[in-house]
Coordinates of C-alpha atoms (C1' of nucleotides) in Angstrom, one line a residue:
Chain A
X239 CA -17.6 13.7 15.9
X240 CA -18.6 12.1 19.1
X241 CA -21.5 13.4 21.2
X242 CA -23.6 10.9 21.7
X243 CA -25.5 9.7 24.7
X244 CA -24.5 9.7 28.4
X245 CA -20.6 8.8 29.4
X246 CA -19.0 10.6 27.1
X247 CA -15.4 10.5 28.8
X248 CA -13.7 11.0 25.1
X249 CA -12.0 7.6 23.3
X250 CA -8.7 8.0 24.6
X251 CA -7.8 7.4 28.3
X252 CA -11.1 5.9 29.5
X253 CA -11.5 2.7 30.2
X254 CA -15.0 2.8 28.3
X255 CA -16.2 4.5 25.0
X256 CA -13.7 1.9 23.8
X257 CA -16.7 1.2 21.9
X258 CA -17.4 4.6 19.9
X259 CA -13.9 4.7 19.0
X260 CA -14.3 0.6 17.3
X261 CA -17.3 2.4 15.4
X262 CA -15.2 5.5 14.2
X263 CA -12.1 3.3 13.2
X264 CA -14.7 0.8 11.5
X265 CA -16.1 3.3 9.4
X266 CA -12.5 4.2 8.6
X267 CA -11.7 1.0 7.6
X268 CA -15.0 0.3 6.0
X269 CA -14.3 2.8 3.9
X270 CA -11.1 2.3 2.9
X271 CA -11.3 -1.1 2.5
X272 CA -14.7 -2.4 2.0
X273 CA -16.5 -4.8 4.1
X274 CA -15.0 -8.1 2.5
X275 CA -11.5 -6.6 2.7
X276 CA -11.8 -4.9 6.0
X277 CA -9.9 -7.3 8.7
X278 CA -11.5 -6.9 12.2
X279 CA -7.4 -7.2 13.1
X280 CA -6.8 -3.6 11.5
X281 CA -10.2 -2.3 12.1
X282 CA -9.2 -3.0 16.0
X283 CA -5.4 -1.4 15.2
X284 CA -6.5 1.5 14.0
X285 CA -9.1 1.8 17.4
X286 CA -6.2 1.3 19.2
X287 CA -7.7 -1.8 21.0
X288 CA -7.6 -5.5 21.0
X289 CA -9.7 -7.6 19.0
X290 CA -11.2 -9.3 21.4
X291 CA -12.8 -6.2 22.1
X292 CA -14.0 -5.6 19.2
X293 CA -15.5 -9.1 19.7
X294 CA -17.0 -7.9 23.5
X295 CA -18.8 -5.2 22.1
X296 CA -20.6 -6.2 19.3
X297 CA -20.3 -10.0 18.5
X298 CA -19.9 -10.2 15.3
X299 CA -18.1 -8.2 11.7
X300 CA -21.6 -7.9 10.7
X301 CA -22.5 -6.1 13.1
X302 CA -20.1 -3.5 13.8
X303 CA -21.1 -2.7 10.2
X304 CA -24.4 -2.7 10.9
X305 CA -24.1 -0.3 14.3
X306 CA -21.7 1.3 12.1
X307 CA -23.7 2.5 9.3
X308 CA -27.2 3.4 11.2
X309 CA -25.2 5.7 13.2
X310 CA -23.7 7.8 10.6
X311 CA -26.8 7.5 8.9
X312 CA -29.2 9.3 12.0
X313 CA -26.3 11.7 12.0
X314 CA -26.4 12.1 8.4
X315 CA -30.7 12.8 8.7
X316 CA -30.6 14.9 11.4
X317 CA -27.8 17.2 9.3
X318 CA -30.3 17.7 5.8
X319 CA -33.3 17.9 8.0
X320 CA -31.5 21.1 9.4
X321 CA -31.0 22.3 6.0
X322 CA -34.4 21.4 4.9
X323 CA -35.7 23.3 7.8
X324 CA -34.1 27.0 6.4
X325 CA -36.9 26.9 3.6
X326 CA -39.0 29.2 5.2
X327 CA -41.2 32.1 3.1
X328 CA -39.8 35.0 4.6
X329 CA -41.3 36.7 1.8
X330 CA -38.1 37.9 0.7
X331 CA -36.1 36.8 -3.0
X332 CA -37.5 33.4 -4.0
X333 CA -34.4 32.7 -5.8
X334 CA -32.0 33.8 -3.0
X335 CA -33.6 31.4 -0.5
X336 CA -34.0 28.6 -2.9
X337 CA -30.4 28.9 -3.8
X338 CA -29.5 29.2 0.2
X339 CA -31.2 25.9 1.1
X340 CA -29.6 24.2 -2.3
X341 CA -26.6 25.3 -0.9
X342 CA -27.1 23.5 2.5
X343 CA -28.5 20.5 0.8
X344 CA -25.0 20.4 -1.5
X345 CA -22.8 20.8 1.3
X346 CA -24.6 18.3 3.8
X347 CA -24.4 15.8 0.4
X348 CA -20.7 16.7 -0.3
X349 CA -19.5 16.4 3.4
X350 CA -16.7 13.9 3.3
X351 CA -18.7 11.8 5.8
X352 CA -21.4 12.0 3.8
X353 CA -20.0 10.5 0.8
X354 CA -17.8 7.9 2.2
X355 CA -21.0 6.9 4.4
X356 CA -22.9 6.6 0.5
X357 CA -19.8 5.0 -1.2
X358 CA -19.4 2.2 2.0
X359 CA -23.2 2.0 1.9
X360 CA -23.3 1.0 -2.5
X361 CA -20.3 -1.1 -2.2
X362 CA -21.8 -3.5 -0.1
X363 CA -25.1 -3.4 -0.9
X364 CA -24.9 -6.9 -2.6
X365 CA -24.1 -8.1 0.6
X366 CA -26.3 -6.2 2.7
X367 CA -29.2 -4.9 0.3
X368 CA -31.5 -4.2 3.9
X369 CA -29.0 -1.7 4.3
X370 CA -29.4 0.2 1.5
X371 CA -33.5 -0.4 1.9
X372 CA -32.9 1.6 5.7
X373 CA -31.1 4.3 4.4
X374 CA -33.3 5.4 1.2
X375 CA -36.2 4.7 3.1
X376 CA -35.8 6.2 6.7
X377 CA -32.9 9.0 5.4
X378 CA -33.4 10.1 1.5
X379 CA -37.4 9.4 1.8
X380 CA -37.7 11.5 4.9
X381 CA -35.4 14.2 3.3
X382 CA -38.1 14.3 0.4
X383 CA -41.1 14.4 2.6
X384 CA -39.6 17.2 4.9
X385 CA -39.0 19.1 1.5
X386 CA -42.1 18.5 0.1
X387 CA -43.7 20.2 3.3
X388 CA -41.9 23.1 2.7
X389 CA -42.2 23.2 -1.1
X390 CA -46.4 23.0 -0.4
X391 CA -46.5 25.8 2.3
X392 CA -44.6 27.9 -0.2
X393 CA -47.3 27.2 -3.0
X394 CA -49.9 27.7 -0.4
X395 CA -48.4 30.9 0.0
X396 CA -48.7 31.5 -3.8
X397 CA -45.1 31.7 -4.6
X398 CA -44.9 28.9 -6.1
X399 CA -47.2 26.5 -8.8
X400 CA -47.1 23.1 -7.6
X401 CA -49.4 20.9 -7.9
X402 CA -47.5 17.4 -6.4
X403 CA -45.4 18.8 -3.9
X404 CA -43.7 15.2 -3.2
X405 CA -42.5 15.8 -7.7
X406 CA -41.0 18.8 -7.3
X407 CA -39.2 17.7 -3.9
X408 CA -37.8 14.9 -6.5
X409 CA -37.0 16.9 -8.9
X410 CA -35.5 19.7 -7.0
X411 CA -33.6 16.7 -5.3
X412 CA -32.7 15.0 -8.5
X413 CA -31.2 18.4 -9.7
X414 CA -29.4 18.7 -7.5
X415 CA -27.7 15.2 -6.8
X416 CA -26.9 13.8 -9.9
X417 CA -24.8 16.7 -10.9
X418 CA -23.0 16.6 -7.9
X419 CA -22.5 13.2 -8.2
X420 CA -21.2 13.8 -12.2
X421 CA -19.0 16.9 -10.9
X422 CA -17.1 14.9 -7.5
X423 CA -17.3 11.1 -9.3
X424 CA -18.7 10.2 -6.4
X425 CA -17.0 11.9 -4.0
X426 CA -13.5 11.7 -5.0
X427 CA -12.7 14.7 -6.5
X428 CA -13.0 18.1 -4.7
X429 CA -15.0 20.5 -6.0
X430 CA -14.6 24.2 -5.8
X431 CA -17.2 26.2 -3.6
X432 CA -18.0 28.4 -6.7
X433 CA -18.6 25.0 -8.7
X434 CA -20.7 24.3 -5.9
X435 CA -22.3 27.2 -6.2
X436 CA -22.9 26.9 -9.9
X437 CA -24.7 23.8 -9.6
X438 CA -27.2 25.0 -7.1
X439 CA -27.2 28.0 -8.7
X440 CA -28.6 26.0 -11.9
X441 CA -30.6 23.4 -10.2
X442 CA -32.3 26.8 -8.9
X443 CA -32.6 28.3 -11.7
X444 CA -34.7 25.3 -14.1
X445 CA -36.6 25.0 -11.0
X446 CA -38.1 28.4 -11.0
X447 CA -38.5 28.7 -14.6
X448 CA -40.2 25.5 -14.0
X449 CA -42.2 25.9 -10.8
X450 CA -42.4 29.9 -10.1
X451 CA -46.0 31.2 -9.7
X452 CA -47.3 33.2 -13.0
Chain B
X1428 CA -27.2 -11.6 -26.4
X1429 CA -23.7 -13.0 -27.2
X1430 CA -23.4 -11.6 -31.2
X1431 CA -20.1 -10.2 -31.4
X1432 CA -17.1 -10.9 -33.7
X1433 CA -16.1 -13.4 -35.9
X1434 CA -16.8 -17.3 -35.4
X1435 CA -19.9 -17.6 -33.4
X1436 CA -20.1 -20.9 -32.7
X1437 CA -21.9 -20.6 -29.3
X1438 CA -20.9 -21.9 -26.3
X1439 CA -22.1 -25.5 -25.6
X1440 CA -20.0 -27.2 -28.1
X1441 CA -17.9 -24.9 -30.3
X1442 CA -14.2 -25.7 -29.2
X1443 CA -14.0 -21.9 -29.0
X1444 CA -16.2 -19.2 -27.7
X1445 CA -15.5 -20.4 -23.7
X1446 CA -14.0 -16.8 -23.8
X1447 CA -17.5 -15.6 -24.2
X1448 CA -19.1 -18.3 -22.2
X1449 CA -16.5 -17.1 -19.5
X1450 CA -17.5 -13.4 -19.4
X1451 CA -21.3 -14.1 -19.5
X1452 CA -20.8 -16.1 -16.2
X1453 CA -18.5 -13.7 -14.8
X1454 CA -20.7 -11.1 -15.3
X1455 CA -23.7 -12.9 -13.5
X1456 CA -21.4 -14.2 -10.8
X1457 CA -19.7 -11.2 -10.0
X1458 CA -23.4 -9.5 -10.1
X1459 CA -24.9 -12.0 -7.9
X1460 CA -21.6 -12.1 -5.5
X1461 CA -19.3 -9.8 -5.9
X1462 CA -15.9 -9.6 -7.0
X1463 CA -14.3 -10.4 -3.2
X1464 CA -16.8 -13.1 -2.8
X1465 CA -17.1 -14.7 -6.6
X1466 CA -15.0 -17.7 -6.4
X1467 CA -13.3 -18.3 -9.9
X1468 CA -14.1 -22.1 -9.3
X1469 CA -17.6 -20.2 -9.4
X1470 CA -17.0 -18.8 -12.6
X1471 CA -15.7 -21.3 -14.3
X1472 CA -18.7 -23.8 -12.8
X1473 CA -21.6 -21.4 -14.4
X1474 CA -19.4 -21.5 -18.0
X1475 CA -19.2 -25.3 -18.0
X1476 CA -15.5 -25.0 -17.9
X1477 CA -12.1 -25.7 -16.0
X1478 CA -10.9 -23.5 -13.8
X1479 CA -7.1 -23.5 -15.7
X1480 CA -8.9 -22.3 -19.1
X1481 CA -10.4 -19.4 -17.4
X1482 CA -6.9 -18.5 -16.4
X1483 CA -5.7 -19.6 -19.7
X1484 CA -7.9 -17.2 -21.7
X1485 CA -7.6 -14.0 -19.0
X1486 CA -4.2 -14.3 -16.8
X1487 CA -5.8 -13.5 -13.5
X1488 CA -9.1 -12.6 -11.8
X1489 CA -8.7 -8.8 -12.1
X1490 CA -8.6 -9.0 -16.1
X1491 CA -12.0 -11.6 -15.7
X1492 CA -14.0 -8.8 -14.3
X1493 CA -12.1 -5.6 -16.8
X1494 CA -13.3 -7.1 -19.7
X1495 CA -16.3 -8.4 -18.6
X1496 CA -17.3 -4.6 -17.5
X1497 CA -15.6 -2.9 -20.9
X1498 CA -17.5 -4.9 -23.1
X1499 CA -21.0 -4.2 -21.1
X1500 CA -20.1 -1.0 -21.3
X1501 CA -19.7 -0.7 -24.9
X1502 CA -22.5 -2.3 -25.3
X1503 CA -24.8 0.0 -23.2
X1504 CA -23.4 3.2 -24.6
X1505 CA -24.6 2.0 -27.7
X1506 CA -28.1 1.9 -26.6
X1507 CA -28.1 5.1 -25.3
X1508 CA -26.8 6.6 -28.2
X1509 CA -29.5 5.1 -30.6
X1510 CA -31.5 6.6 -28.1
X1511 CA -30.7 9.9 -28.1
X1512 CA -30.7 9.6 -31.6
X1513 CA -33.9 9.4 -31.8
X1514 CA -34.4 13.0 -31.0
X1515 CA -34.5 14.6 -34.1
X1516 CA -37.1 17.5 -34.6
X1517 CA -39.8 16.5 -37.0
X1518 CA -41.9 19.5 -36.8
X1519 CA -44.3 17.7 -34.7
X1520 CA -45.4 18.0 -30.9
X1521 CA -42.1 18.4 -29.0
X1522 CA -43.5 17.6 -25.9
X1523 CA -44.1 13.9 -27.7
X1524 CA -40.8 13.9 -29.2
X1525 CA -39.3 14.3 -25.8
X1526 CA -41.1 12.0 -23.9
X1527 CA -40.2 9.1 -26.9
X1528 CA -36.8 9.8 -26.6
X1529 CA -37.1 10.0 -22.4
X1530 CA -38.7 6.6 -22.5
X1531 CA -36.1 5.0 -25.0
X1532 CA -33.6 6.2 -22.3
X1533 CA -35.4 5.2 -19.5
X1534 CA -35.8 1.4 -20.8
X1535 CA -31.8 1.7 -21.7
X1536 CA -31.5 2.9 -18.2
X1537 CA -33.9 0.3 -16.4
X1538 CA -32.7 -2.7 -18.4
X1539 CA -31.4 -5.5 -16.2
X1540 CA -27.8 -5.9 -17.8
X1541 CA -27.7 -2.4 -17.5
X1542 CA -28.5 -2.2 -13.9
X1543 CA -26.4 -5.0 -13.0
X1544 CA -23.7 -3.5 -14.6
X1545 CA -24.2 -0.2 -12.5
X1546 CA -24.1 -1.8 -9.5
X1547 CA -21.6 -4.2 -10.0
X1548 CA -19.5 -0.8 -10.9
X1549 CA -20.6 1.0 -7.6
X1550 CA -19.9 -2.2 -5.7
X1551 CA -16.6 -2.5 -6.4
X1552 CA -15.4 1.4 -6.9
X1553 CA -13.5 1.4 -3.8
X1554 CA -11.1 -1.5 -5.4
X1555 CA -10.7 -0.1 -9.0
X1556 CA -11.5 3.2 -9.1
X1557 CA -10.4 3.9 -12.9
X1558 CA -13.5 1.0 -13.5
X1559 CA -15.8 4.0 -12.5
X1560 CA -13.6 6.9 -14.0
X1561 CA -14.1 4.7 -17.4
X1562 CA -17.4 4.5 -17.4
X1563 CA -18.7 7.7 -16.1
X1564 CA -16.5 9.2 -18.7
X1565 CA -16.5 7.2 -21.8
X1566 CA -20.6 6.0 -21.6
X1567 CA -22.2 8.9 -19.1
X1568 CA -20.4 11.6 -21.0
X1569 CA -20.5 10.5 -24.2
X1570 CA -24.5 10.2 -23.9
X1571 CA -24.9 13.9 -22.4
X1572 CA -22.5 15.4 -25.2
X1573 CA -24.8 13.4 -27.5
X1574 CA -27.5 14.8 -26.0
X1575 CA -26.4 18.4 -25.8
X1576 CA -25.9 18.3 -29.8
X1577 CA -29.3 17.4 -30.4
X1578 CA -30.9 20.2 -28.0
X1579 CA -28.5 22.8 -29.2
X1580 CA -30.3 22.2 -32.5
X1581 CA -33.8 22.3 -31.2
X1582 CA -32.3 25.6 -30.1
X1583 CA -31.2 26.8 -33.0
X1584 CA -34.3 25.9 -34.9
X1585 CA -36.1 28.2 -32.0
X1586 CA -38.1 25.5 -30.2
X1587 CA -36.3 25.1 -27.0
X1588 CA -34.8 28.2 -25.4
X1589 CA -31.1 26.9 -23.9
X1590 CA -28.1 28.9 -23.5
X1591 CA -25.6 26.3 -22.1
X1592 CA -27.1 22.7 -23.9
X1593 CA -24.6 20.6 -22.0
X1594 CA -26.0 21.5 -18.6
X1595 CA -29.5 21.1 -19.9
X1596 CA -28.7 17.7 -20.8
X1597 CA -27.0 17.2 -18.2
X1598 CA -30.1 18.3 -15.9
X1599 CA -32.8 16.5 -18.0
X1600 CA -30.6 13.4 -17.7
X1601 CA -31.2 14.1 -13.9
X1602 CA -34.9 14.4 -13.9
X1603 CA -35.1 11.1 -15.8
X1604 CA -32.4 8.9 -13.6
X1605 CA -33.3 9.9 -10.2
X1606 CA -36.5 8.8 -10.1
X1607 CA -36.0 6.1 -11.6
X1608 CA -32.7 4.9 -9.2
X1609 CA -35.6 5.8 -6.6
X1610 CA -38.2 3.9 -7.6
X1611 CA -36.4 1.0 -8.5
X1612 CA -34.2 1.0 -5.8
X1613 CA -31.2 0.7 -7.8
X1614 CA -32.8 -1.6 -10.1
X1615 CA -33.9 -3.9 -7.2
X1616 CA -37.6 -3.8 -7.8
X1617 CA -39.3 -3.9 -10.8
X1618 CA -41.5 -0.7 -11.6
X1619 CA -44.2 -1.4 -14.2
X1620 CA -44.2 0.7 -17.5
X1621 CA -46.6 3.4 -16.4
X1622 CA -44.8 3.8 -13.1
X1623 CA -41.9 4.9 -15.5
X1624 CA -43.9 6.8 -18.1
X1625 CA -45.0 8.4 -15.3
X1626 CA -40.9 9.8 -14.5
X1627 CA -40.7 10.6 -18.2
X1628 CA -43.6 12.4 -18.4
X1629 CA -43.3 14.0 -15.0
X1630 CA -39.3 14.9 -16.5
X1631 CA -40.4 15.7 -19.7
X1632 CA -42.5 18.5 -18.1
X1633 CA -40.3 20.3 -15.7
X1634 CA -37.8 20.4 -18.6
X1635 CA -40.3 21.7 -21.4
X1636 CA -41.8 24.2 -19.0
X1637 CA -38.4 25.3 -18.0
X1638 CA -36.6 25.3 -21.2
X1639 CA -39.4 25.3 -24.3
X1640 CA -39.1 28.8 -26.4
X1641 CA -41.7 31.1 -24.9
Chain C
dA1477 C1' -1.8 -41.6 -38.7
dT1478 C1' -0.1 -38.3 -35.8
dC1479 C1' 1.1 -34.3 -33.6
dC1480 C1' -0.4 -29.9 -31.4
dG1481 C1' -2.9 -27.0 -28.8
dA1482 C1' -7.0 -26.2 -26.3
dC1483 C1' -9.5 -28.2 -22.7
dC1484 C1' -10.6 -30.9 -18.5
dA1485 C1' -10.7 -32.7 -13.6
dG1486 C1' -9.0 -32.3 -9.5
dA1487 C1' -5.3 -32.1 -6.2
dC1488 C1' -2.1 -29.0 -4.2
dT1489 C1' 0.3 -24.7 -2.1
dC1490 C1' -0.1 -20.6 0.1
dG1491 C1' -2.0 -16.6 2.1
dT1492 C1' -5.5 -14.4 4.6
dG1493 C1' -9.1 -13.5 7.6
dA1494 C1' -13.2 -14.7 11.0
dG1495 C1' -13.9 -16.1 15.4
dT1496 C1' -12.2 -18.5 19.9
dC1497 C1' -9.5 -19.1 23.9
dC1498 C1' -6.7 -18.0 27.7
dA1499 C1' -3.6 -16.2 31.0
dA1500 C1' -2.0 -11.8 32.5
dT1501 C1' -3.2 -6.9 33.5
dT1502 C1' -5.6 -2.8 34.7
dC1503 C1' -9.2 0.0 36.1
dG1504 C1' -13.4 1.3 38.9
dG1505 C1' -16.3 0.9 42.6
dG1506 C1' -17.3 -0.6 47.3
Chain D
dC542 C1' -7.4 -2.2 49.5
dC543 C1' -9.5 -5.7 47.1
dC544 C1' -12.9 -7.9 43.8
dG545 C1' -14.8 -8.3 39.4
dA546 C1' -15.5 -6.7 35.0
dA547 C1' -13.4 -5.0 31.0
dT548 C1' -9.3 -5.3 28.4
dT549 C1' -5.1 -7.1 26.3
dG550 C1' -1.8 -9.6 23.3
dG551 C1' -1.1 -13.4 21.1
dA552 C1' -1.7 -18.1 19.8
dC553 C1' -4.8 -21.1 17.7
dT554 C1' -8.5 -23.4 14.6
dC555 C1' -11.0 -23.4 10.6
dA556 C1' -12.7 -22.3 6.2
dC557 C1' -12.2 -20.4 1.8
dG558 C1' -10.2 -18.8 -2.4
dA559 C1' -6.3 -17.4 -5.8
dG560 C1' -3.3 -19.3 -8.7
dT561 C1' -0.3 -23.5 -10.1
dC562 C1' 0.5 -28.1 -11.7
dT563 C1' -0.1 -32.6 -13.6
dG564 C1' -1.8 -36.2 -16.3
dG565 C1' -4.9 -37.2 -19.4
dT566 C1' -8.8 -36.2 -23.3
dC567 C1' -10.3 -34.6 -27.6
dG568 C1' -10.6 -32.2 -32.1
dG569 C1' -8.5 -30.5 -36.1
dA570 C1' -4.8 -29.6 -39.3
dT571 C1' -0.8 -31.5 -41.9

DNA sequence: ATCCGACCAGACTCGTGAGTCCAATTCGGG
DNA sequence: CCCGAATTGGACTCACGAGTCTGGTCGGAT
């Protein structure tokens, strides 16, 4: 939850990091509330500091938003990169690793965070479309590329017949997502594991019948 | 545009017809601003009317934007049914028929009401969540369930190979909308018409060479 | 001709939330 | 042990927007 940089002498007693718990309770209240809703009053409440504080650290609503959402979003890169990063040609079952990184993928995308992070980040997008331009660009576009690498070494490999690696990252992507998006409504609906499973299972599956080397 | 009921008497003068006036502007305000942000004065201003008669005609705010969205709603689910409609097997190529019926969903998909109304839906889930439930479930549904018949028949006539039609609907719908949320950024950049013949076609393929009878 | 109902302009109430200010307090380092 | 920076609570200003009300206008039906 925390972790970041240097002083990390946790929220609660010390007299700094007042500041990482303003950004945790904003992106509770965010997301509760929405941006236009959101009062900086309860956003400092529920940090358990005054809102002058609020107003020390980071000047302005705006910006705690801002600060707000490029944190979660690093965090939220750094996670699917990590999943990305298991699709490696041990030259064991395709399908079986196919279906492991899906699986990653799915539960990186379904992670509460995750969601309310993409919820807060559409709602406000009218406001704020730059936003929304940052996180496709530096966090879904990345996601795609890192995929695509993988996707091309596997073809290299002859596992696989690809021919635009960057296409089939999409696709694989796009089966993926939009189901889950269908299945949760965005989020707000839990999903079994085994449903889950069954989508990555099938997103797996039309890809291979699709992309599988002869 | 307008064309709906009974005495269409449009706008400008008619005594009536401010009720439709009322939701065209309420749709482009609350598009352009938001529904925290879009003033009624503002509404009212862009319909050429009083403030009291939007309030006469709709009660409160809340009811402005319901009936604004249900009646964009209906209207897009019609579109995308004529489009799916369209896929009827002819005996010809199928990888034509597909990418016909593909486009005629795409062009629902990347028209501006239609994209306006998606966002304006995202934007303000967090404050009326049954807004969403409505129109994933009575438009998104109704469109892959449409769908799913028509493959299911291509099935049965041996040209597709399927065994559950709803999730290969539900996965072509995928290959088709993805891209395209992608490369328009949520409708937020225009894409010319090769850019999205290019998705159709690029969909169109993955699904035939995962799903067309061997 | 006249009455009714829809419409208009704009003033008004009332609540809410951003951002400011300040005097009192508390902690951390020297 | 004391200084200064960070923090605190709360009061305060200011702007904005929902919803109401009033007095008056206009068109159409009887």
């Amino acid at each position: 939850m925390s972790a970041v940089g240097a002083g990390d002498l946790t929220g609660s007693r010390g007299r700094i990091d007042k500041r990482q718990a303003i950004l945790d309770a904003a992106f509770a209240v965010f997301a509760r509330e929405g941006y236009a809703q959101a009062g900086v009053d309860a956003i400092a409440a529920e940090a358990g500091v005054a809102k002058a504080t609020v107003y020390n650290h980071f000047g302005d609503k705006e910006t705690v938003l801002r600060q707000t959402v490029g944190l979660l979003a690093e965090q939220a890169l750094a996670q699917n990169l990590a999943a990305v990063g298991r699709l490696t040609d041990t030259g064991g079952d395709l399908r079986a690793l196919l279906e492991d990184v899906g699986l990653s993928l799915a539960h990186c995308y379904c992670d509460e965070r995750s969601w309310t992070l993409r919820r807060l980040l559409l709602s406000e997008f009218s406001r704020f479309p730059d936003l929304l331009g940052l996180v496709f660009g530096q966090v879904n576009d990345r996601v795609i590329e890192a995929l695509a690498d993988r996707l091309a070494r596997l073809a290299l490999a002859g596992r696989l017949h690809v021919t635009d690696p960057v296409a089939a990252a999409e696709q694989f992507a796009a089966l993926l997502g939009s189901p889950l998006d269908k299945r949760t409504r965005l989020g707000t609906r839990d999903v079994s594991d085994e449903e889950i499973r069954a989508v990555v299972s099938a997103a797996a599956g039309t890809f291979l019948k699709a992309f599988a080397a002869p």
